[in-house]
Amino acid sequence: MIDGSVSRRKFLSVLGGASTAAAAFGLSGCGGQNKTAAGSSAKPGTELSGSINCTGATSFQNLVEDAANDFMDANENVTITIGAGGSGQGLSDVKDGKAQIGRSDIFAEQKLDPKEAQALTDTPVAIVGMGPIVNKNVKIDDISTEDLKGIFTGAITDWKDVKGSQTEGQIQVINRKAGSGTRATFEQAVLNGEEVPTSFKPVAEEDSSGTVVEKVSQTKNSISYLAFSYYDDSKFKALMVDGVEPKNENVESGEFNIWAYEHLYTKDPDEVTQAFVDYMLSDAVQGSLVEEDGFIPVSGMQVKKDAEGNVSKL
Amino acid sequence: MTQKKSQQLLSKSRLEYIGFSLTLACVALVALVVIALIFMVFQQGLTTFFSDKVNFFSFLSGPHWIIDDGHFGALPLIVGSFSVTLLATLFALPIAVGSAIFVVEVQPVFGRKIFQPLVELLVGIPSVVYGLIGLYVVNSSMRTVFGTLAGTGAGILSAAIVLAVMILPTVTTLSIDALSAVPNAYREGSYALGCTRWQTVWHVVLKSARPSLLTAVILGMTRAFGETLAVQFVIGNVEKSMPASLLDPAATLTTALTSGLANATTGSVQYHALWSLGMLLLAMSLIFILIIHLIGRKGAKVNG
């Protein structure tokens, strides 16, 4: 009996230690899960061959995956591996040569040293629009950028102080995690360079858009922001900003200001990598896949944005 | 015949030698992995303080963790980790010890055949399932009970409740083992003195099982301390400032580490600071293991 209990205890102690250690390395999270689809049989006559590793932002991973599958169907000797990991990892991997393509939903200049960023080539392949959303109990349809700024810096804390709102009560701010591309885009467009005071505290900071959908639909008086592709009228209410509706055509015309590029970053690309990047910009992808997956094609844009967030007419 | 055969294949001394080298290789491999692991974590983690010049003491005591703006104060995360761990243990321990007493002292057959397998089922449930259930059940009941005070329902209390359920099987199983390890002679002696069953349990069994019960507690705490995924679902993940109440959203060392790594680029201060969190976690788990060994030694002395 005593022997048995000792050995179990020892076994569990190893388990406990191991799980702590695993957590310390971030192994037990949603680490890089790779999806490989291999082009197998070699056919004489096909020109392109090689393999591409593409890691980074999850926000437009499905778009790149769809395009990669089509590309591999057309070029049987090409293998494209799509991994997750977030914008930071995508930029790190391409900078360190671990991946040929890094996906990012923010400019490399916002993350890396200027020198490191300069070594990378930026190819925006799509545009994503995003806007503020509220729980259905909040009676408001249109919010000003000024009020949004107040809410997300903690200057406005009650719905009764928001112009156009017929609701009273404490505003429950649900933010995205610091460092998330969606948050960086939203803050760049809304805060106008104003710093968020360290004292401001949201009720939650979520890692993913999916959780934001859940939390906003369940929490009364809550506000957050999401990419258009997540919009769902049955769960929450999307707001107009300064009277402009959150629609793709308003983003294209430049009237709606909260949007970001989805970037592919490369560093001295080889022939196959360049061919795939070019394919992402071709009509085959821009004409159908981009819109099917909820993004806005690059070609339709009438304005452009630089790394500092300055918008200018094309 | 067989002896002759084995002599032909391998001489005795050669066999000895092979066995010795095989086991030695296993030990060396494990030792190498452990040392390499510790070395790597400390090497990356210490970079924050030596080459990025972040003050070690402000790292431990700073009240804001906003690494993108250069605030490297891990105190909110340390407070978050310890408060969820301690609260979870506080919730789980009485239940675990209570059921252990029932299983060992009151109904051993039911306990061993039905209750214990049932509890051990809980170990097999993946943490993501605990997280999802926490998100839908615990968070929403927080909103129902506390109203707007609870915000989204995410916070330290929610995380502690989910963790309490997660560590319950570990603590219960080990408590059962601890109580059954108490020699029967102690109980018989107590009954002979005219003590009731409850008096025997309270004054004799629990007292002499104390070192092993403490081990159970520490192992439960280690599990709670290291849990990441389930906590991430229910705690609200607000790393930037100190939690002011149990209903306040917070973050733990592990959740900050996992979600931060996705957004940090290699070689940056932010990246190194996250490794420093890993170093802190590793140091904590080493301390936990040390405590277990100390208790084990003390227990061995007491029980002979």
Coordinates of C-alpha atoms in Angstrom, one line a residue:
Chain A
M1 CA 0.0 0.0 0.0
I2 CA 2.7 2.4 1.1
D3 CA 4.8 1.5 -1.9
G4 CA 1.9 2.0 -4.2
S5 CA 1.1 5.4 -2.9
V6 CA 4.7 6.6 -3.0
S7 CA 5.1 5.7 -6.6
R8 CA 1.9 7.4 -7.6
R9 CA 2.9 10.5 -5.8
K10 CA 6.2 10.5 -7.5
F11 CA 4.6 10.0 -10.9
L12 CA 2.2 12.9 -10.2
S13 CA 5.0 15.2 -9.1
V14 CA 6.7 14.6 -12.3
L15 CA 3.5 15.4 -14.2
G16 CA 3.0 18.6 -12.2
G17 CA 6.5 19.7 -12.8
A18 CA 6.3 18.9 -16.5
S19 CA 3.1 20.8 -17.0
T20 CA 4.5 23.9 -15.3
A21 CA 7.6 23.6 -17.5
A22 CA 5.5 23.1 -20.6
A23 CA 3.5 26.2 -19.8
A24 CA 6.7 28.1 -19.3
F25 CA 7.6 27.4 -22.9
G26 CA 4.1 28.2 -24.2
L27 CA 3.9 24.6 -25.5
S28 CA 0.5 24.0 -24.0
G29 CA -1.1 26.9 -25.8
C30 CA -2.3 27.2 -29.3
G31 CA 1.2 26.8 -30.7
G32 CA 2.2 26.6 -34.3
Q33 CA 0.1 23.9 -35.8
N34 CA 1.2 23.2 -39.3
K35 CA -1.0 22.3 -42.1
T36 CA 0.8 20.6 -44.9
A37 CA -0.6 19.8 -48.2
A38 CA 1.9 18.2 -50.4
G39 CA 2.1 18.2 -54.1
S40 CA 3.1 14.6 -54.8
S41 CA 3.6 13.1 -58.2
A42 CA 6.2 14.8 -60.4
K43 CA 5.2 15.6 -63.9
P44 CA 7.6 16.4 -66.6
G45 CA 7.2 19.8 -68.1
T46 CA 6.1 21.8 -65.0
E47 CA 8.5 24.6 -64.5
L48 CA 8.1 25.5 -60.8
S49 CA 9.3 23.3 -58.0
G50 CA 10.2 23.9 -54.4
S51 CA 8.6 24.4 -51.1
I52 CA 7.4 27.5 -49.3
N53 CA 6.9 27.9 -45.6
C54 CA 4.4 30.6 -44.6
T55 CA 3.7 31.6 -41.0
G56 CA 2.1 34.5 -39.2
A57 CA -1.2 36.2 -38.6
T58 CA -4.3 34.1 -38.3
S59 CA -6.7 36.8 -39.4
F60 CA -6.2 36.0 -43.1
Q61 CA -4.8 32.6 -42.9
N62 CA -7.8 31.1 -44.6
L63 CA -7.4 33.3 -47.6
V64 CA -3.7 32.3 -48.0
E65 CA -4.6 28.7 -47.5
D66 CA -7.3 28.8 -50.2
A67 CA -5.0 30.5 -52.6
A68 CA -2.1 28.1 -51.7
N69 CA -4.3 25.1 -52.5
D70 CA -5.2 26.4 -55.9
F71 CA -1.6 27.3 -56.6
M72 CA -0.4 23.8 -55.6
D73 CA -3.1 22.2 -57.8
A74 CA -1.7 24.2 -60.8
N75 CA 2.0 23.5 -59.9
E76 CA 2.3 19.9 -58.7
N77 CA 6.0 20.2 -57.6
V78 CA 5.3 23.1 -55.3
T79 CA 4.6 22.5 -51.6
I80 CA 3.3 25.3 -49.5
T81 CA 3.1 24.9 -45.7
I82 CA 0.9 27.3 -43.8
G83 CA 1.5 27.7 -40.1
A84 CA -0.1 29.9 -37.5
G85 CA 1.5 31.9 -34.8
G86 CA 0.5 35.5 -35.0
S87 CA 1.9 38.6 -36.8
G88 CA 4.9 38.8 -34.5
Q89 CA 6.0 35.2 -35.3
G90 CA 5.4 35.7 -39.0
L91 CA 7.7 38.7 -39.0
S92 CA 10.3 37.0 -36.8
D93 CA 10.3 33.9 -39.0
V94 CA 10.8 35.7 -42.2
K95 CA 13.4 38.0 -40.7
D96 CA 15.3 35.0 -39.3
G97 CA 15.0 33.0 -42.5
K98 CA 12.8 30.3 -40.9
A99 CA 9.9 31.0 -43.3
Q100 CA 9.9 32.3 -46.9
I101 CA 6.7 34.3 -46.3
G102 CA 5.5 36.0 -43.1
R103 CA 1.9 37.0 -42.8
S104 CA 1.2 40.2 -40.8
D105 CA -1.8 42.4 -40.3
I106 CA 0.4 45.4 -39.3
F107 CA 3.3 47.1 -41.0
A108 CA 6.7 45.6 -40.2
E109 CA 7.9 49.1 -39.3
Q110 CA 5.5 49.0 -36.3
K111 CA 7.2 45.8 -34.9
L112 CA 10.8 45.6 -36.0
D113 CA 13.8 47.8 -35.9
P114 CA 13.9 50.1 -39.0
K115 CA 16.9 48.3 -40.3
E116 CA 15.3 44.9 -40.0
A117 CA 12.1 46.2 -41.5
Q118 CA 13.9 47.6 -44.5
A119 CA 15.3 44.2 -45.4
L120 CA 11.8 42.9 -45.9
T121 CA 9.6 43.3 -49.0
D122 CA 6.0 44.2 -48.3
T123 CA 3.2 43.0 -50.5
P124 CA -0.3 44.0 -49.3
V125 CA -2.6 41.3 -50.7
A126 CA -6.0 42.4 -49.2
I127 CA -7.6 45.0 -47.1
V128 CA -9.7 44.3 -44.0
G129 CA -12.2 46.8 -42.6
M130 CA -13.2 46.8 -39.0
G131 CA -15.6 48.8 -36.8
P132 CA -17.0 49.2 -33.4
I133 CA -19.8 46.8 -32.1
V134 CA -22.0 47.0 -29.1
N135 CA -24.3 44.7 -27.1
K136 CA -27.8 44.8 -28.5
N137 CA -29.2 46.4 -25.3
V138 CA -27.2 49.7 -26.0
K139 CA -29.5 52.1 -27.9
I140 CA -27.1 53.8 -30.3
D141 CA -26.6 53.5 -34.0
D142 CA -23.9 56.1 -34.8
I143 CA -20.9 57.0 -32.7
S144 CA -18.3 59.7 -33.3
T145 CA -14.6 59.0 -33.5
E146 CA -14.2 61.5 -30.6
D147 CA -16.5 59.4 -28.3
L148 CA -14.8 56.2 -29.4
K149 CA -11.4 57.7 -28.4
G150 CA -12.9 58.8 -25.0
I151 CA -14.3 55.3 -24.4
F152 CA -11.1 53.4 -25.3
T153 CA -8.8 55.8 -23.3
G154 CA -11.1 55.7 -20.2
A155 CA -12.2 59.3 -20.4
I156 CA -15.8 58.3 -21.0
T157 CA -17.1 55.6 -18.7
D158 CA -20.9 56.0 -18.9
W159 CA -23.2 55.5 -21.9
K160 CA -25.1 58.6 -21.0
D161 CA -22.1 60.7 -21.8
V162 CA -21.9 59.3 -25.4
K163 CA -23.6 61.5 -28.0
G164 CA -26.6 59.8 -29.6
S165 CA -27.0 57.1 -26.9
Q166 CA -30.3 56.6 -25.2
T167 CA -28.8 54.1 -22.7
E168 CA -27.4 54.8 -19.3
G169 CA -24.9 52.7 -17.3
Q170 CA -21.3 51.9 -17.1
I171 CA -19.6 51.1 -20.4
Q172 CA -18.0 47.6 -20.4
V173 CA -15.0 48.0 -22.6
I174 CA -13.8 44.7 -24.2
N175 CA -10.5 45.2 -25.7
R176 CA -8.2 43.0 -27.9
K177 CA -4.8 41.9 -26.5
A178 CA -2.0 44.5 -26.8
G179 CA 0.0 43.5 -29.9
S180 CA -3.0 42.1 -31.8
G181 CA -3.2 43.5 -35.3
T182 CA -6.8 44.3 -35.0
R183 CA -6.2 46.4 -31.9
A184 CA -3.2 48.2 -33.4
T185 CA -5.3 49.1 -36.5
F186 CA -8.3 50.3 -34.4
E187 CA -6.2 52.4 -32.1
Q188 CA -4.2 53.9 -34.9
A189 CA -7.4 55.0 -36.6
V190 CA -9.4 56.1 -33.6
L191 CA -6.9 57.3 -30.9
N192 CA -5.1 59.7 -33.3
G193 CA -1.8 59.2 -31.6
E194 CA -3.2 59.7 -28.1
E195 CA -1.6 57.3 -25.6
V196 CA -3.8 55.0 -23.5
P197 CA -3.2 55.9 -19.9
T198 CA -1.8 53.1 -17.8
S199 CA -4.7 53.5 -15.3
F200 CA -7.4 52.7 -17.9
K201 CA -8.6 49.1 -17.4
P202 CA -11.0 47.3 -19.8
V203 CA -13.2 44.5 -18.4
A204 CA -11.5 42.0 -20.6
E205 CA -8.7 41.7 -23.2
E206 CA -9.4 38.9 -25.6
D207 CA -7.0 36.9 -27.7
S208 CA -9.3 36.2 -30.6
S209 CA -12.2 37.7 -32.5
G210 CA -14.3 34.7 -31.8
T211 CA -14.2 35.3 -28.1
V212 CA -15.0 39.0 -28.6
V213 CA -18.2 37.9 -30.5
E214 CA -19.1 35.7 -27.5
K215 CA -18.4 38.3 -24.8
V216 CA -20.0 41.2 -26.5
S217 CA -23.2 39.3 -27.2
Q218 CA -23.4 38.2 -23.6
T219 CA -22.3 41.3 -21.7
K220 CA -24.8 44.1 -21.3
N221 CA -23.5 47.7 -22.0
S222 CA -20.4 46.3 -23.7
I223 CA -18.5 47.7 -26.6
S224 CA -15.6 46.2 -28.7
Y225 CA -14.5 46.1 -32.3
L226 CA -14.3 43.5 -35.0
A227 CA -13.3 42.9 -38.6
F228 CA -16.4 43.1 -41.0
S229 CA -16.1 39.4 -41.8
Y230 CA -17.2 38.6 -38.2
Y231 CA -20.3 40.9 -38.3
D232 CA -23.4 39.0 -37.2
D233 CA -26.6 41.0 -36.7
S234 CA -28.2 38.2 -34.7
K235 CA -25.5 38.5 -31.9
F236 CA -24.6 42.2 -31.6
K237 CA -25.0 45.6 -33.2
A238 CA -22.4 47.1 -35.5
L239 CA -22.2 50.9 -35.3
M240 CA -21.8 53.6 -37.9
V241 CA -18.8 55.9 -37.3
D242 CA -19.3 59.6 -37.8
G243 CA -22.4 58.7 -39.9
V244 CA -20.5 56.4 -42.2
E245 CA -21.7 52.8 -42.5
P246 CA -19.1 50.0 -42.0
K247 CA -19.2 48.7 -45.5
N248 CA -16.6 47.6 -48.0
E249 CA -17.4 50.3 -50.5
N250 CA -17.0 53.0 -47.8
V251 CA -13.5 51.6 -47.0
E252 CA -12.6 51.6 -50.7
S253 CA -13.6 55.2 -51.1
G254 CA -11.8 56.3 -48.0
E255 CA -14.8 57.5 -46.1
F256 CA -14.6 54.8 -43.5
N257 CA -11.2 55.1 -41.8
I258 CA -10.7 51.9 -39.7
W259 CA -9.0 49.4 -42.0
A260 CA -5.7 47.7 -42.5
Y261 CA -3.7 45.9 -45.1
E262 CA -3.0 42.2 -44.9
H263 CA 0.7 42.0 -45.7
L264 CA 2.8 39.2 -47.0
Y265 CA 6.5 39.9 -46.1
T266 CA 9.4 38.2 -48.0
K267 CA 13.1 38.5 -47.7
D268 CA 15.1 38.0 -50.9
P269 CA 12.4 35.6 -52.3
D270 CA 13.4 32.7 -54.5
E271 CA 11.6 32.0 -57.8
V272 CA 8.8 29.9 -56.3
T273 CA 8.1 32.3 -53.5
Q274 CA 7.9 35.2 -55.8
A275 CA 5.6 33.3 -58.2
F276 CA 3.2 32.6 -55.3
V277 CA 3.2 36.2 -54.1
D278 CA 2.5 37.3 -57.7
Y279 CA -0.3 34.7 -57.8
M280 CA -1.9 36.3 -54.7
L281 CA -2.1 39.6 -56.6
S282 CA -3.5 38.0 -59.8
D283 CA -7.1 38.2 -60.8
A284 CA -7.6 34.6 -59.9
V285 CA -7.2 35.5 -56.2
Q286 CA -8.1 39.2 -56.2
G287 CA -11.2 38.7 -58.3
S288 CA -12.9 36.0 -56.3
L289 CA -11.2 34.5 -53.3
V290 CA -10.5 37.8 -51.5
E291 CA -14.2 38.8 -51.4
E292 CA -15.4 35.2 -50.8
D293 CA -13.3 35.2 -47.6
G294 CA -14.6 38.6 -46.5
F295 CA -11.7 40.9 -47.5
I296 CA -11.5 43.8 -49.9
P297 CA -9.3 43.5 -53.0
V298 CA -6.3 45.8 -53.2
S299 CA -7.2 46.9 -56.7
G300 CA -10.4 48.6 -55.7
M301 CA -8.9 51.0 -53.2
Q302 CA -9.0 54.7 -53.9
V303 CA -6.9 55.6 -50.9
K304 CA -3.7 54.3 -49.3
K305 CA -2.2 54.2 -45.8
D306 CA 1.4 54.3 -44.7
A307 CA 3.0 52.8 -41.6
E308 CA 2.3 55.9 -39.6
G309 CA -1.4 55.7 -40.4
N310 CA -1.5 58.7 -42.8
V311 CA -4.2 58.2 -45.5
S312 CA -3.8 59.7 -48.9
K313 CA -5.7 59.6 -52.2
L314 CA -4.3 57.3 -54.8
Chain B
M1 CA 21.9 -25.8 -22.3
T2 CA 20.5 -22.3 -22.1
Q3 CA 23.5 -21.2 -20.1
K4 CA 25.8 -22.5 -22.7
K5 CA 23.9 -20.7 -25.4
S6 CA 24.0 -17.3 -23.7
Q7 CA 27.6 -17.8 -23.1
Q8 CA 28.1 -18.3 -26.7
L9 CA 26.2 -15.1 -27.6
L10 CA 27.5 -12.8 -25.0
S11 CA 30.0 -13.2 -22.2
K12 CA 28.7 -12.3 -18.8
S13 CA 30.9 -9.3 -18.3
R14 CA 30.0 -8.0 -21.7
L15 CA 26.3 -8.3 -20.8
E16 CA 27.0 -6.4 -17.6
Y17 CA 28.7 -3.7 -19.5
I18 CA 25.9 -3.3 -22.0
G19 CA 23.3 -3.1 -19.3
F20 CA 25.3 -0.5 -17.4
S21 CA 25.9 1.7 -20.4
L22 CA 22.3 1.6 -21.5
T23 CA 21.0 2.7 -18.1
L24 CA 23.7 5.3 -17.9
A25 CA 22.8 6.7 -21.3
C26 CA 19.2 7.1 -20.2
V27 CA 20.2 9.0 -17.1
A28 CA 22.6 11.2 -19.1
L29 CA 20.0 12.0 -21.6
V30 CA 17.5 13.1 -19.0
A31 CA 20.1 15.1 -17.2
L32 CA 21.2 16.8 -20.4
V33 CA 17.6 17.7 -21.3
V34 CA 17.0 19.2 -17.9
I35 CA 20.2 21.2 -17.8
A36 CA 19.8 22.4 -21.4
L37 CA 16.3 23.5 -20.7
I38 CA 17.2 25.4 -17.5
F39 CA 20.2 26.9 -19.2
M40 CA 18.2 28.1 -22.3
V41 CA 15.4 29.7 -20.2
F42 CA 17.8 31.5 -17.9
Q43 CA 20.0 32.6 -20.8
Q44 CA 17.1 34.2 -22.7
G45 CA 15.4 35.4 -19.5
L46 CA 18.4 37.1 -18.1
T47 CA 19.0 39.0 -21.3
T48 CA 16.2 41.3 -20.3
F49 CA 18.1 42.5 -17.3
F50 CA 21.7 42.4 -18.6
S51 CA 21.6 43.6 -22.2
D52 CA 18.2 45.3 -22.4
K53 CA 18.8 47.0 -19.0
V54 CA 15.4 46.4 -17.4
N55 CA 15.8 46.7 -13.7
F56 CA 15.2 43.4 -12.0
F57 CA 13.5 44.8 -9.0
S58 CA 11.1 47.0 -11.0
F59 CA 10.4 43.9 -13.1
L60 CA 9.3 42.1 -9.9
S61 CA 7.4 45.0 -8.3
G62 CA 6.2 47.2 -11.2
P63 CA 2.4 47.5 -11.3
H64 CA 2.0 47.7 -15.1
W65 CA 2.7 45.0 -17.7
I66 CA 2.4 46.8 -21.0
I67 CA 5.4 45.5 -22.9
D68 CA 4.6 47.4 -26.1
D69 CA 5.0 50.7 -24.2
G70 CA 8.0 49.7 -22.2
H71 CA 6.2 49.0 -18.9
F72 CA 7.8 45.7 -17.7
G73 CA 6.1 45.2 -14.3
A74 CA 5.3 41.6 -13.7
L75 CA 3.6 42.2 -10.3
P76 CA 0.0 42.1 -11.7
L77 CA 0.8 38.7 -13.2
I78 CA 2.5 37.4 -10.1
V79 CA -0.4 38.5 -8.0
G80 CA -2.8 37.0 -10.6
S81 CA -1.0 33.6 -10.6
F82 CA -0.8 33.4 -6.8
S83 CA -4.3 34.5 -6.1
V84 CA -5.9 32.1 -8.5
T85 CA -3.7 29.3 -7.2
L86 CA -4.3 29.9 -3.5
L87 CA -8.1 30.4 -4.0
A88 CA -8.4 27.3 -6.1
T89 CA -6.6 25.3 -3.4
L90 CA -8.7 26.8 -0.8
F91 CA -11.9 25.7 -2.7
A92 CA -10.6 22.3 -3.5
L93 CA -8.9 21.2 -0.3
P94 CA -11.8 20.8 2.0
I95 CA -13.8 18.9 -0.6
A96 CA -10.9 16.7 -1.4
V97 CA -10.0 15.9 2.2
G98 CA -13.7 15.4 3.1
S99 CA -14.2 12.9 0.3
A100 CA -11.0 11.2 1.2
I101 CA -12.2 10.7 4.7
F102 CA -15.4 9.2 3.5
V103 CA -13.6 6.9 1.0
V104 CA -11.0 5.7 3.5
E105 CA -12.8 5.7 6.8
V106 CA -16.5 5.3 6.0
Q107 CA -17.1 3.5 2.8
P108 CA -14.0 1.9 1.4
V109 CA -15.7 -0.4 -1.1
F110 CA -17.9 2.3 -2.6
G111 CA -15.0 4.7 -2.5
R112 CA -12.4 2.5 -4.2
K113 CA -14.8 0.9 -6.8
I114 CA -17.0 3.8 -7.8
F115 CA -15.9 7.2 -6.4
Q116 CA -12.2 7.1 -7.1
P117 CA -12.5 6.1 -10.8
L118 CA -15.1 8.8 -11.2
V119 CA -12.8 11.4 -9.8
E120 CA -9.9 10.2 -11.9
L121 CA -12.1 10.7 -15.0
L122 CA -11.7 14.4 -14.3
V123 CA -8.0 14.2 -14.9
G124 CA -8.5 13.0 -18.5
I125 CA -10.7 15.9 -19.5
P126 CA -8.5 18.3 -21.7
S127 CA -8.1 21.8 -20.3
V128 CA -9.7 23.4 -23.3
V129 CA -12.9 21.7 -22.3
Y130 CA -12.7 23.1 -18.8
G131 CA -12.0 26.5 -20.4
L132 CA -15.0 26.3 -22.6
I133 CA -17.3 25.2 -19.8
G134 CA -15.9 27.9 -17.7
L135 CA -16.6 30.5 -20.4
Y136 CA -20.2 29.5 -20.8
V137 CA -21.2 28.4 -17.3
V138 CA -18.9 30.1 -14.7
N139 CA -18.6 33.4 -16.4
S140 CA -22.3 33.7 -17.1
S141 CA -23.3 32.7 -13.5
M142 CA -20.9 35.4 -12.3
R143 CA -22.8 37.9 -14.4
T144 CA -26.1 36.6 -13.0
V145 CA -24.9 36.8 -9.4
F146 CA -23.0 40.0 -9.4
G147 CA -24.5 41.9 -12.3
T148 CA -22.6 44.8 -13.8
L149 CA -20.0 44.6 -11.0
A150 CA -18.7 41.4 -12.6
G151 CA -18.3 43.0 -16.1
T152 CA -18.1 40.1 -18.6
G153 CA -18.0 37.7 -15.7
A154 CA -14.3 37.0 -16.3
G155 CA -12.0 37.5 -13.4
I156 CA -9.9 35.9 -10.6
L157 CA -12.9 34.3 -8.9
S158 CA -14.0 32.6 -12.2
A159 CA -10.5 31.3 -12.8
A160 CA -10.2 30.0 -9.3
I161 CA -13.4 28.1 -9.5
V162 CA -12.4 26.4 -12.8
L163 CA -9.0 25.6 -11.5
A164 CA -10.5 24.2 -8.3
V165 CA -12.4 21.6 -10.3
M166 CA -9.3 20.9 -12.4
I167 CA -7.0 20.2 -9.4
L168 CA -9.7 18.4 -7.4
P169 CA -8.8 14.9 -8.8
T170 CA -5.1 15.3 -8.0
V171 CA -5.7 16.5 -4.5
T172 CA -8.4 13.9 -3.8
T173 CA -6.5 10.9 -5.1
L174 CA -3.4 11.9 -3.2
S175 CA -5.4 12.6 0.0
I176 CA -7.0 9.1 -0.3
D177 CA -3.5 7.6 -0.6
A178 CA -2.3 9.7 2.3
L179 CA -5.1 8.6 4.6
S180 CA -4.9 4.9 3.6
A181 CA -1.2 5.0 4.3
V182 CA -1.8 5.7 8.0
P183 CA -1.1 2.3 9.8
N184 CA -4.2 0.6 11.1
A185 CA -2.6 0.1 14.5
Y186 CA -3.0 3.9 15.1
R187 CA -6.8 3.6 14.5
E188 CA -7.1 0.5 16.6
G189 CA -5.2 2.2 19.4
S190 CA -7.5 5.1 19.3
Y191 CA -10.6 3.0 19.4
A192 CA -9.2 1.0 22.3
L193 CA -8.9 4.3 24.2
G194 CA -12.6 4.8 23.7
C195 CA -12.5 7.4 20.9
T196 CA -15.4 7.7 18.5
R197 CA -14.8 7.4 14.7
W198 CA -14.8 11.1 14.2
Q199 CA -12.4 11.7 17.1
T200 CA -10.1 9.1 15.6
V201 CA -10.2 10.6 12.1
W202 CA -9.7 14.2 13.4
H203 CA -7.1 13.6 16.0
V204 CA -5.2 10.6 14.8
V205 CA -5.6 9.9 11.1
L206 CA -5.5 13.4 9.8
K207 CA -2.7 14.4 12.1
S208 CA -0.4 11.5 11.2
A209 CA -1.2 12.0 7.5
R210 CA -0.4 15.6 7.6
P211 CA 3.0 15.6 5.6
S212 CA 1.4 13.5 2.8
L213 CA -1.6 15.8 2.8
L214 CA 0.7 18.8 2.4
T215 CA 2.3 17.1 -0.5
A216 CA -1.1 16.7 -2.1
V217 CA -1.8 20.4 -1.6
I218 CA 1.5 21.5 -3.1
L219 CA 1.1 19.2 -6.2
G220 CA -2.4 20.6 -6.7
M221 CA -1.0 24.1 -6.5
T222 CA 1.7 23.2 -9.0
R223 CA -0.9 22.1 -11.4
A224 CA -3.0 25.2 -10.8
F225 CA 0.0 27.5 -11.2
G226 CA 1.0 26.0 -14.5
E227 CA -2.4 25.8 -16.1
T228 CA -2.7 28.1 -19.0
L229 CA -5.4 27.3 -21.5
A230 CA -8.4 26.9 -19.3
V231 CA -7.4 30.1 -17.3
Q232 CA -7.1 32.1 -20.5
F233 CA -10.7 31.5 -21.3
V234 CA -12.1 32.7 -18.0
I235 CA -9.8 35.2 -16.4
G236 CA -10.3 38.2 -18.8
N237 CA -6.5 38.5 -19.6
V238 CA -6.1 42.1 -18.4
E239 CA -2.3 42.3 -17.9
K240 CA -1.9 46.0 -17.8
S241 CA -2.6 46.8 -14.2
M242 CA -3.2 45.3 -10.8
P243 CA -6.5 43.5 -10.1
A244 CA -8.3 45.4 -7.4
S245 CA -10.9 42.8 -6.4
L246 CA -11.7 39.1 -6.9
L247 CA -14.2 40.1 -9.7
D248 CA -11.6 42.1 -11.5
P249 CA -10.2 40.7 -14.8
A250 CA -6.6 39.8 -14.4
A251 CA -3.9 37.6 -16.0
T252 CA -1.4 35.0 -14.9
L253 CA 2.2 34.5 -15.7
T254 CA 1.4 31.6 -18.0
T255 CA -1.5 33.4 -19.9
A256 CA 0.6 36.5 -20.4
L257 CA 3.5 34.3 -21.7
T258 CA 1.4 32.4 -24.2
S259 CA -0.6 35.3 -25.7
G260 CA 2.5 37.5 -25.7
L261 CA 4.7 35.2 -27.7
A262 CA 2.3 35.3 -30.7
N263 CA 2.9 39.0 -31.0
A264 CA 6.5 39.5 -30.0
T265 CA 9.4 39.3 -32.6
T266 CA 12.6 37.4 -31.8
G267 CA 15.4 39.5 -30.4
S268 CA 13.2 42.3 -29.2
V269 CA 13.0 43.5 -25.5
Q270 CA 9.4 42.3 -25.4
Y271 CA 10.5 38.8 -26.5
H272 CA 13.2 38.7 -23.8
A273 CA 10.8 40.0 -21.2
L274 CA 8.5 37.1 -22.0
W275 CA 11.4 34.7 -21.5
S276 CA 11.9 36.3 -18.1
L277 CA 8.4 35.3 -17.2
G278 CA 9.3 31.8 -18.2
M279 CA 12.3 32.0 -16.0
L280 CA 10.1 33.1 -13.1
L281 CA 7.8 30.2 -13.7
L282 CA 10.6 27.7 -13.9
A283 CA 12.0 29.1 -10.6
M284 CA 8.6 28.8 -9.0
S285 CA 8.2 25.2 -10.1
L286 CA 11.7 24.4 -8.8
I287 CA 10.7 25.9 -5.4
F288 CA 7.5 23.8 -5.4
I289 CA 9.4 20.6 -6.1
L290 CA 11.9 21.6 -3.4
I291 CA 9.1 22.0 -0.9
I292 CA 7.7 18.6 -1.7
H293 CA 11.1 17.0 -1.1
L294 CA 11.5 18.8 2.2
I295 CA 8.0 17.7 3.3
G296 CA 8.7 14.1 2.2
R297 CA 11.9 14.0 4.2
K298 CA 10.2 15.5 7.3
G299 CA 7.3 13.0 6.9
A300 CA 9.8 10.1 6.6
K301 CA 11.4 11.2 9.9
V302 CA 8.0 11.5 11.7
N303 CA 6.6 8.2 10.5
G304 CA 9.9 6.4 10.9

